[in-house]
Every structure is written in C-alpha cells, then in structure tokens.
Amino acid sequence: MRKELTAKGKATRNRIIEGAAAVLREKDVSIATLDDVMARTRTSKSQLFHYFPTGKDELLLAVAHHEADQVLADQQPYLGCLDSWEAWQRWRDVVVERYEEQGEECPLGSLVLHLGRSTPGARDVVVALMRQWQESLATGIRALQTAGHLPADLDVEHRAAALLAGIQGGVAILQSTGRAEHLRAALDQGIGDLRRAAA
Amino acid sequence: MRKELTAKGKATRNRIIEGAAAVLREKDVSIATLDDVMARTRTSKSQLFHYFPTGKDELLLAVAHHEADQVLADQQPYLGCLDSWEAWQRWRDVVVERYEEQGEECPLGSLVLHLGRSTPGARDVVVALMRQWQESLATGIRALQTAGHLPADLDVEHRAAALLAGIQGGVAILQSTGRAEHLRAALDQGIGDLRRAAA
DNA sequence: AGTAGGCTGGACCAGCCAGTCCAGTCGAGA
DNA sequence: TCTCGACTGGACTGGCTGGTCCAGCCTACT
C-alpha cells in the first residue's frame, strides 16, 4: 500500500495474504482467527497490524482481491479466446474441473458476505469480477458472430448475463449440496442453446 | 421437538424462531447474537436454552428450516401449476419481485454457510429445498409437454436443473452486487429457450 | 386445593480473540 | 561506523458472547 515498503516488507505482506487465503480455504471466515494466519505464515500479531493497520477487515479485503484475481486467472487461456466451439467446450471443462476440485468452500463468496456493507470496497470486488467475467463471455460470443457461427442480431449481453448467472448458481449449488450436476447442466444448456441459435 | 411442549411453550418457541429469522434478515449470522434474539422476542436466555438445549446452532438450524419453507411458499400458487406460458410468466414476475424486495440479505444462504459441515442436517435443508424446487420446475415443463406446447423428447430434468442454477446465480449476483439484471436475464433466457424449443 | 413439571428471569462465568504497546533487531544509506 | 526507520516478537488487555445455574412463577391435571 504505502511506498515505504521494502522488498522484504512486500514479501512478508504477500506471504500473509497468501497464507490467509490458504487458511480461508480450509475454514470459514467466521471461524478463522488472526492466530490461524499467524501460525500458518509464521508471523507475529504486530506484523499483521503493521501491514494492515486498520485490522482484520483490511487483511480480509486484500485476500478478497487476491482471490478475485485468481478466479479469472484459473480460466485462462481459454476464457481469453472463446472464438470456436471447441474453445468454448474446453473452457467449460476447465470451469467444471476447477470448481469440482475447490468443492466445499468459496472463500471469495463468504469473504464478501462477511465483510458486507460494513467494509467499503468489499462489494466492489465482486462487482468488478462479475463485470470482467461477463465481458469475457460477451467477447467470446461476439467472436463467434464475426466468425459467422452465430447470427448478428443475437442479444449478446443478455446471453452473457444469463450464462454467468447459470455458472454462479451452479457453483452455489455445488458448494451447498456437494453435487456438480447443476453447474454442468447450466453450462451445457447455455452453450447448447447458443449452438441451436446458430441454426 | 419434545411432546411435552405446552401450547404456550409451542407459541414461545415459534416466537423465538420468527424473531430470530427477523434478526437474521437485518444482520449477518456472524454479527447477530443471542442477545439480539432475546431483545427482539422479549425472552430470556434461559428460555432460549430451554427450547434449544444444545444452543445457538440448534436455533439457527430451526430458523433455516423455517426460511426454506418460506422460499417455496412465497412462489405459490404459481410454482404449483406451471401449465401454460402465462403461468410461467407470472411465476417469473413473482420470483423477480420477491428477490428484488429481499435484496441485500439471504438469510438461508448465509445461515447454511455458517452452520456448514459442523452441524449435521444443515446441508440437508438446502439439498431438500433444491430438490423440491427443481421437481416443481420439472413438473411444470412436463405439463407443457402433455399440453402439446413442447416436444416430448425434451430432457426435462436437465432443463430444470439449468433453470434452477440460473435462478440461484441470479439471486447470488443480486445479493452481492445489488443488480437484478442477471436474475431477469437468466429467467427470460431460460423460458425463452424453452419457448424456442417448441418450434 | 395441592403438586409436579413446564416455563421464565437474570445474575454469573469462562474462554476467545481483535487490537495495543513497547522493547528490541535488522539493514540500507550517509 | 552511525543512525534512522522499517521490521519483528510477544505479553497484555478489555470487551464480547455463548452457555450455566438456580430460584421462583404459572398451569394443567388430579
């Protein structure tokens, strides 16, 4: 944050964020404590408050940013060039695999929920993530259009929004029930309907 | 729970559950305390532990059950008889309106997330809710089939699962960003694709 | 009327955990 | 080498909150 961070300081700060992220992947925010983070990152409490002066929420927000970046990064390179049906299919597989593997916990979701309205900026992290995600999907659909695989009068944003909603819901259901079939159904149905729109 | 509950006792127990539900609609689980519930329901701590001997989690689980029942109840009578395109449209409007009004908080979601794996039965509440919900949607699609509005070879469960995922995702996005457009997009796209399948 | 047992009030306790404080170390530039 | 400030360790605290306990009230049933 501040300019006065030395290389060593930056490293420690990152270690804390990544360690905290790891902790939050194992236990819920409401259960995780600063002591957990300290143990995992081999830091002391004064370090935590040195790098995140306003306390826990500031650290949590930093972790949220970190996790949000991760979400889209995990879908690359496929999400970046959805210009053929094969690319869409590969992307679909990556998404399903990623979330099936993650399974139980959604650090970002519970993080933002926990920070909520009280912490300014928490909501913005999700808003930005959703915007970027939908943007990528829309770009992919447009790529299919220019390649002649889809009619030009398709409402791109609408379809991208619906697809994104399907993914989010599929993930949510996966996380609360443990079954990934809804995520698969949403993706397959969404892509399938897109393909049908080609004819 | 126990048979020995008097009418008065039952009333108090219900008052506690409903009061707790009201509290949880205002603040997150992790922030809400037993004192909040006590204040809202004008009960003492001994009453809370009298009706929910094992403590907070037991109360929270009861609230989760209560909220889960509410979800489907709010969508009636439309969800119960999705036998025409008009009925689907009206149901869509009810869902959008309900969640737009609820807006910010999803008591059930955060509740189950908070109880998590530690409390047996928490996950089951959501699983059961999702099953019933999807069942209702599937029944509605089948009704359209028998009425001749949809081809008989449609994969009903698959479509119902995708639609449900879209709803859940739309709601999730609505709650974390404040915008309902994804929920609307998911519903409209889902129903629209269904209609297109008719032709 | 008597009584057993459900029902209620509220004081009290113990553990947890974010946040504070200060003393001390390390490292880079003058 | 000196010095300043970033960096680190760890003891301490204060408030919050779930949970306990017991004494007394109310009510259904005999």
Coordinates of C-alpha atoms (C1' of nucleotides) in Angstrom, one line a residue, chain B residues 6 9 44 46-47 50-51, chain C residues 6-12:
Chain B
T6 CA -47.5 -26.9 26.1
G9 CA -44.5 -23.4 25.0
S44 CA -34.6 -14.5 28.5
S46 CA -32.9 -19.4 29.9
Q47 CA -35.9 -19.6 27.5
H50 CA -35.0 -24.3 27.3
Y51 CA -36.3 -24.6 23.8
Chain C
dG6 C1' -43.1 -27.0 32.2
dC7 C1' -41.9 -22.1 31.9
dT8 C1' -39.3 -17.7 33.0
dG9 C1' -35.9 -14.1 34.9
dG10 C1' -31.5 -12.7 35.3
dA11 C1' -27.0 -13.0 37.6
dC12 C1' -22.8 -15.1 36.7

